[in-house]
Amino acid sequence: MSNETHTPSSDFAKEIALIPGGEVINKCIQCGICTASCVVACVDDQYRPRRLIQKILIGKRDEVLKSDQPWLCMTCRMCEERCQEGVSPAEIFHAVRVLAVKEGHIPKVFQITVEKVLCDGWMLADAYTDFNEDEREDLGLNPTLAWNDTFSKKVKKKYLAEEESA
Amino acid sequence: MKEIMLYRGCTTPVRLPAYEAATIAVLGKLGVKVVEMDDANCCGAQYVESVNRMAFAAMSGRCHSQDPGRRAARVRARLPPGRV
């Protein structure tokens, strides 16, 4: 794969390229195979990874950083797997989130989920019902999941105390 | 018989328990005994990771250190920051 870039790069694209994971953004040729491969785009017609990359390339900094879209990526990396130019939208959106966090743009629902994970020790505590327990028993699996919530509470206290008060 | 410790994560045990059962069954046929990782915590991927890198490192680091076969990782984790 050659190192040449194909697209003009905005200041915002250059900024993203400096964050680990965002380096190769300027190799994007806007073919759209990322959107075509995306499991999120399949169920949400507002979520279009190619279009989001395009907005970064043309320098729509504010719009991208304040958008919920970079937070919708599930990091399945199918886009990365299929991209012929070696670009990883998953990594690029991670770089965007790093920058968005620095400037205080975290979608409320995302923040609530982080709180939930750190409080319960894992994400699906509320979703785990006796139906799931029965299913696990039928499969010969242990229905008691025994998650630890003390450690994540400590992590919250140590690393996320400021964000909570903010 | 070889033994491994299985970290199930959040989604597999709740949404995809058949994957978990299949993994254990296949490994069993290959002569590998699977031990469940009890007292595990969320690995922090995506959610915690996006908000705070250090918190993410601490959470996934603890998951790794649960495996008794990886004592070395646990020892490294005790080193002061910058040495790891």
PDB file of C-alpha atoms in Angstrom, chain A:
ATOM      1  CA  MET A   1       0.000   0.000   0.000  1.00  0.00           C
ATOM      2  CA  SER A   2       1.491   3.372  -1.013  1.00  0.00           C
ATOM      3  CA  ASN A   3       1.908   6.241   1.401  1.00  0.00           C
ATOM      4  CA  GLU A   4       0.504   8.932  -0.857  1.00  0.00           C
ATOM      5  CA  THR A   5      -2.642  10.715   0.212  1.00  0.00           C
ATOM      6  CA  HIS A   6      -5.567  11.140  -2.151  1.00  0.00           C
ATOM      7  CA  THR A   7      -7.530  13.984  -0.705  1.00  0.00           C
ATOM      8  CA  PRO A   8      -7.002  17.587   0.257  1.00  0.00           C
ATOM      9  CA  SER A   9      -6.682  17.784   4.025  1.00  0.00           C
ATOM     10  CA  SER A  10      -8.321  20.333   6.272  1.00  0.00           C
ATOM     11  CA  ASP A  11      -6.799  21.572   9.523  1.00  0.00           C
ATOM     12  CA  PHE A  12      -9.280  19.349  11.352  1.00  0.00           C
ATOM     13  CA  ALA A  13      -8.151  16.292   9.362  1.00  0.00           C
ATOM     14  CA  LYS A  14      -4.540  17.159  10.267  1.00  0.00           C
ATOM     15  CA  GLU A  15      -5.540  17.489  13.921  1.00  0.00           C
ATOM     16  CA  ILE A  16      -7.198  14.045  13.814  1.00  0.00           C
ATOM     17  CA  ALA A  17      -4.138  12.605  12.059  1.00  0.00           C
ATOM     18  CA  LEU A  18      -1.995  13.576  15.074  1.00  0.00           C
ATOM     19  CA  ILE A  19      -4.088  11.415  17.440  1.00  0.00           C
ATOM     20  CA  PRO A  20      -3.119   7.713  17.574  1.00  0.00           C
ATOM     21  CA  GLY A  21      -5.553   5.846  15.301  1.00  0.00           C
ATOM     22  CA  GLY A  22      -6.329   8.879  13.144  1.00  0.00           C
ATOM     23  CA  GLU A  23      -3.044   8.865  11.192  1.00  0.00           C
ATOM     24  CA  VAL A  24      -4.256   7.506   7.863  1.00  0.00           C
ATOM     25  CA  ILE A  25      -7.427   9.568   7.452  1.00  0.00           C
ATOM     26  CA  ASN A  26      -6.103  11.335   4.352  1.00  0.00           C
ATOM     27  CA  LYS A  27      -5.859   8.062   2.467  1.00  0.00           C
ATOM     28  CA  CYS A  28      -9.649   7.873   2.327  1.00  0.00           C
ATOM     29  CA  ILE A  29     -10.942   7.996  -1.274  1.00  0.00           C
ATOM     30  CA  GLN A  30     -14.620   8.191  -0.217  1.00  0.00           C
ATOM     31  CA  CYS A  31     -15.557   4.914  -1.914  1.00  0.00           C
ATOM     32  CA  GLY A  32     -18.185   4.174   0.713  1.00  0.00           C
ATOM     33  CA  ILE A  33     -17.376   0.516   1.394  1.00  0.00           C
ATOM     34  CA  CYS A  34     -17.335   1.440   5.116  1.00  0.00           C
ATOM     35  CA  THR A  35     -20.966   2.547   5.011  1.00  0.00           C
ATOM     36  CA  ALA A  36     -21.889  -0.475   2.900  1.00  0.00           C
ATOM     37  CA  SER A  37     -20.289  -2.809   5.482  1.00  0.00           C
ATOM     38  CA  CYS A  38     -21.530  -1.036   8.612  1.00  0.00           C
ATOM     39  CA  VAL A  39     -23.877  -2.909  10.973  1.00  0.00           C
ATOM     40  CA  VAL A  40     -24.990   0.369  12.559  1.00  0.00           C
ATOM     41  CA  ALA A  41     -25.731   1.989   9.171  1.00  0.00           C
ATOM     42  CA  CYS A  42     -27.892  -1.069   8.462  1.00  0.00           C
ATOM     43  CA  VAL A  43     -30.322  -0.104  11.217  1.00  0.00           C
ATOM     44  CA  ASP A  44     -29.846   3.689  11.368  1.00  0.00           C
ATOM     45  CA  ASP A  45     -30.152   5.600   8.113  1.00  0.00           C
ATOM     46  CA  GLN A  46     -28.711   8.733   9.762  1.00  0.00           C
ATOM     47  CA  TYR A  47     -25.419   6.983  10.534  1.00  0.00           C
ATOM     48  CA  ARG A  48     -23.101   7.063   7.541  1.00  0.00           C
ATOM     49  CA  PRO A  49     -19.386   6.504   8.303  1.00  0.00           C
ATOM     50  CA  ARG A  50     -18.250   7.665   4.837  1.00  0.00           C
ATOM     51  CA  ARG A  51     -20.121  10.933   5.215  1.00  0.00           C
ATOM     52  CA  LEU A  52     -18.678  11.477   8.700  1.00  0.00           C
ATOM     53  CA  ILE A  53     -15.123  10.954   7.365  1.00  0.00           C
ATOM     54  CA  GLN A  54     -15.931  13.401   4.556  1.00  0.00           C
ATOM     55  CA  LYS A  55     -16.999  16.011   7.104  1.00  0.00           C
ATOM     56  CA  ILE A  56     -13.644  15.602   8.863  1.00  0.00           C
ATOM     57  CA  LEU A  57     -11.752  15.865   5.558  1.00  0.00           C
ATOM     58  CA  ILE A  58     -13.475  19.115   4.622  1.00  0.00           C
ATOM     59  CA  GLY A  59     -12.951  20.514   8.120  1.00  0.00           C
ATOM     60  CA  LYS A  60     -16.402  20.634   9.729  1.00  0.00           C
ATOM     61  CA  ARG A  61     -14.765  20.553  13.156  1.00  0.00           C
ATOM     62  CA  ASP A  62     -17.560  21.874  15.324  1.00  0.00           C
ATOM     63  CA  GLU A  63     -20.287  19.867  13.653  1.00  0.00           C
ATOM     64  CA  VAL A  64     -18.340  16.587  13.993  1.00  0.00           C
ATOM     65  CA  LEU A  65     -17.202  17.130  17.599  1.00  0.00           C
ATOM     66  CA  LYS A  66     -20.688  18.037  18.778  1.00  0.00           C
ATOM     67  CA  SER A  67     -22.366  15.223  16.841  1.00  0.00           C
ATOM     68  CA  ASP A  68     -23.600  11.964  18.407  1.00  0.00           C
ATOM     69  CA  GLN A  69     -22.458  10.047  15.347  1.00  0.00           C
ATOM     70  CA  PRO A  70     -18.836   9.277  16.311  1.00  0.00           C
ATOM     71  CA  TRP A  71     -20.277   7.695  19.473  1.00  0.00           C
ATOM     72  CA  LEU A  72     -22.526   5.278  17.585  1.00  0.00           C
ATOM     73  CA  CYS A  73     -19.683   3.195  16.115  1.00  0.00           C
ATOM     74  CA  MET A  74     -19.711  -0.282  17.694  1.00  0.00           C
ATOM     75  CA  THR A  75     -16.045  -0.906  16.831  1.00  0.00           C
ATOM     76  CA  CYS A  76     -16.854  -4.169  15.033  1.00  0.00           C
ATOM     77  CA  ARG A  77     -14.151  -3.108  12.556  1.00  0.00           C
ATOM     78  CA  MET A  78     -15.860  -4.518   9.486  1.00  0.00           C
ATOM     79  CA  CYS A  79     -15.136  -1.184   7.724  1.00  0.00           C
ATOM     80  CA  GLU A  80     -11.451  -1.530   8.602  1.00  0.00           C
ATOM     81  CA  GLU A  81     -11.462  -5.132   7.359  1.00  0.00           C
ATOM     82  CA  ARG A  82     -12.911  -4.160   3.982  1.00  0.00           C
ATOM     83  CA  CYS A  83     -11.268  -0.765   3.331  1.00  0.00           C
ATOM     84  CA  GLN A  84      -8.878  -1.128   0.374  1.00  0.00           C
ATOM     85  CA  GLU A  85      -6.947   1.998   1.381  1.00  0.00           C
ATOM     86  CA  GLY A  86      -6.018   0.836   4.877  1.00  0.00           C
ATOM     87  CA  VAL A  87      -8.225   3.407   6.604  1.00  0.00           C
ATOM     88  CA  SER A  88     -10.006   2.459   9.832  1.00  0.00           C
ATOM     89  CA  PRO A  89     -13.130   4.548  10.444  1.00  0.00           C
ATOM     90  CA  ALA A  90     -13.433   2.785  13.830  1.00  0.00           C
ATOM     91  CA  GLU A  91     -10.018   4.136  14.880  1.00  0.00           C
ATOM     92  CA  ILE A  92     -10.713   7.559  13.366  1.00  0.00           C
ATOM     93  CA  PHE A  93     -13.976   7.898  15.305  1.00  0.00           C
ATOM     94  CA  HIS A  94     -12.094   6.856  18.425  1.00  0.00           C
ATOM     95  CA  ALA A  95      -9.677   9.733  17.778  1.00  0.00           C
ATOM     96  CA  VAL A  96     -12.680  12.050  17.299  1.00  0.00           C
ATOM     97  CA  ARG A  97     -14.114  10.922  20.656  1.00  0.00           C
ATOM     98  CA  VAL A  98     -10.798  11.592  22.393  1.00  0.00           C
ATOM     99  CA  LEU A  99     -10.927  15.158  21.086  1.00  0.00           C
ATOM    100  CA  ALA A 100     -14.647  15.547  21.854  1.00  0.00           C
ATOM    101  CA  VAL A 101     -14.074  14.424  25.473  1.00  0.00           C
ATOM    102  CA  LYS A 102     -11.258  16.980  25.833  1.00  0.00           C
ATOM    103  CA  GLU A 103     -13.680  19.701  24.777  1.00  0.00           C
ATOM    104  CA  GLY A 104     -16.504  18.406  26.936  1.00  0.00           C
ATOM    105  CA  HIS A 105     -18.803  16.946  24.280  1.00  0.00           C
ATOM    106  CA  ILE A 106     -19.986  13.577  25.577  1.00  0.00           C
ATOM    107  CA  PRO A 107     -23.547  12.575  24.623  1.00  0.00           C
ATOM    108  CA  LYS A 108     -25.695  12.333  27.753  1.00  0.00           C
ATOM    109  CA  VAL A 109     -26.790   8.757  27.046  1.00  0.00           C
ATOM    110  CA  PHE A 110     -23.149   7.689  26.666  1.00  0.00           C
ATOM    111  CA  GLN A 111     -22.262   9.302  29.987  1.00  0.00           C
ATOM    112  CA  ILE A 112     -25.184   7.531  31.686  1.00  0.00           C
ATOM    113  CA  THR A 113     -23.993   4.201  30.280  1.00  0.00           C
ATOM    114  CA  VAL A 114     -20.456   4.764  31.605  1.00  0.00           C
ATOM    115  CA  GLU A 115     -21.917   5.569  35.050  1.00  0.00           C
ATOM    116  CA  LYS A 116     -24.003   2.389  34.878  1.00  0.00           C
ATOM    117  CA  VAL A 117     -21.046   0.198  33.901  1.00  0.00           C
ATOM    118  CA  LEU A 118     -18.881   1.582  36.705  1.00  0.00           C
ATOM    119  CA  CYS A 119     -21.673   1.226  39.251  1.00  0.00           C
ATOM    120  CA  ASP A 120     -22.759  -2.346  38.343  1.00  0.00           C
ATOM    121  CA  GLY A 121     -19.316  -3.601  37.316  1.00  0.00           C
ATOM    122  CA  TRP A 122     -20.679  -4.582  33.906  1.00  0.00           C
ATOM    123  CA  MET A 123     -23.104  -3.309  31.319  1.00  0.00           C
ATOM    124  CA  LEU A 124     -26.050  -5.689  31.161  1.00  0.00           C
ATOM    125  CA  ALA A 125     -26.980  -6.125  34.830  1.00  0.00           C
ATOM    126  CA  ASP A 126     -30.487  -4.743  34.209  1.00  0.00           C
ATOM    127  CA  ALA A 127     -30.960  -6.838  31.078  1.00  0.00           C
ATOM    128  CA  TYR A 128     -30.079 -10.118  32.833  1.00  0.00           C
ATOM    129  CA  THR A 129     -33.369 -11.795  33.728  1.00  0.00           C
ATOM    130  CA  ASP A 130     -34.574 -15.248  34.783  1.00  0.00           C
ATOM    131  CA  PHE A 131     -35.230 -15.966  31.087  1.00  0.00           C
ATOM    132  CA  ASN A 132     -31.481 -15.663  30.496  1.00  0.00           C
ATOM    133  CA  GLU A 133     -30.783 -17.776  33.575  1.00  0.00           C
ATOM    134  CA  ASP A 134     -33.058 -20.538  32.231  1.00  0.00           C
ATOM    135  CA  GLU A 135     -31.412 -20.349  28.818  1.00  0.00           C
ATOM    136  CA  ARG A 136     -27.967 -20.689  30.387  1.00  0.00           C
ATOM    137  CA  GLU A 137     -29.080 -23.629  32.507  1.00  0.00           C
ATOM    138  CA  ASP A 138     -30.524 -25.376  29.435  1.00  0.00           C
ATOM    139  CA  LEU A 139     -27.135 -24.979  27.740  1.00  0.00           C
ATOM    140  CA  GLY A 140     -25.339 -26.430  30.752  1.00  0.00           C
ATOM    141  CA  LEU A 141     -23.841 -23.079  31.736  1.00  0.00           C
ATOM    142  CA  ASN A 142     -23.616 -21.500  35.164  1.00  0.00           C
ATOM    143  CA  PRO A 143     -26.587 -19.113  35.613  1.00  0.00           C
ATOM    144  CA  THR A 144     -24.739 -17.132  38.294  1.00  0.00           C
ATOM    145  CA  LEU A 145     -22.464 -14.609  36.595  1.00  0.00           C
ATOM    146  CA  ALA A 146     -20.753 -13.260  39.753  1.00  0.00           C
ATOM    147  CA  TRP A 147     -19.560  -9.912  38.393  1.00  0.00           C
ATOM    148  CA  ASN A 148     -17.324  -7.748  40.553  1.00  0.00           C
ATOM    149  CA  ASP A 149     -18.533  -4.181  41.138  1.00  0.00           C
ATOM    150  CA  THR A 150     -16.076  -3.088  43.852  1.00  0.00           C
ATOM    151  CA  PHE A 151     -13.181  -2.581  41.439  1.00  0.00           C
ATOM    152  CA  SER A 152     -15.124  -0.452  38.945  1.00  0.00           C
ATOM    153  CA  LYS A 153     -16.431   1.678  41.816  1.00  0.00           C
ATOM    154  CA  LYS A 154     -12.813   2.292  42.869  1.00  0.00           C
ATOM    155  CA  VAL A 155     -11.913   3.113  39.261  1.00  0.00           C
ATOM    156  CA  LYS A 156     -14.751   5.608  39.128  1.00  0.00           C
ATOM    157  CA  LYS A 157     -13.600   7.273  42.331  1.00  0.00           C
ATOM    158  CA  LYS A 158      -9.980   7.440  41.225  1.00  0.00           C
ATOM    159  CA  TYR A 159     -10.246   8.419  37.553  1.00  0.00           C
ATOM    160  CA  LEU A 160     -13.717   9.775  36.894  1.00  0.00           C
ATOM    161  CA  ALA A 161     -14.506  11.871  39.934  1.00  0.00           C
ATOM    162  CA  GLU A 162     -13.950  15.215  38.143  1.00  0.00           C
ATOM    163  CA  GLU A 163     -16.086  14.285  35.150  1.00  0.00           C
ATOM    164  CA  GLU A 164     -18.932  13.408  37.466  1.00  0.00           C
ATOM    165  CA  SER A 165     -18.857  16.754  39.234  1.00  0.00           C
ATOM    166  CA  ALA A 166     -18.466  18.607  35.910  1.00  0.00           C
TER     167      ALA A 166
END
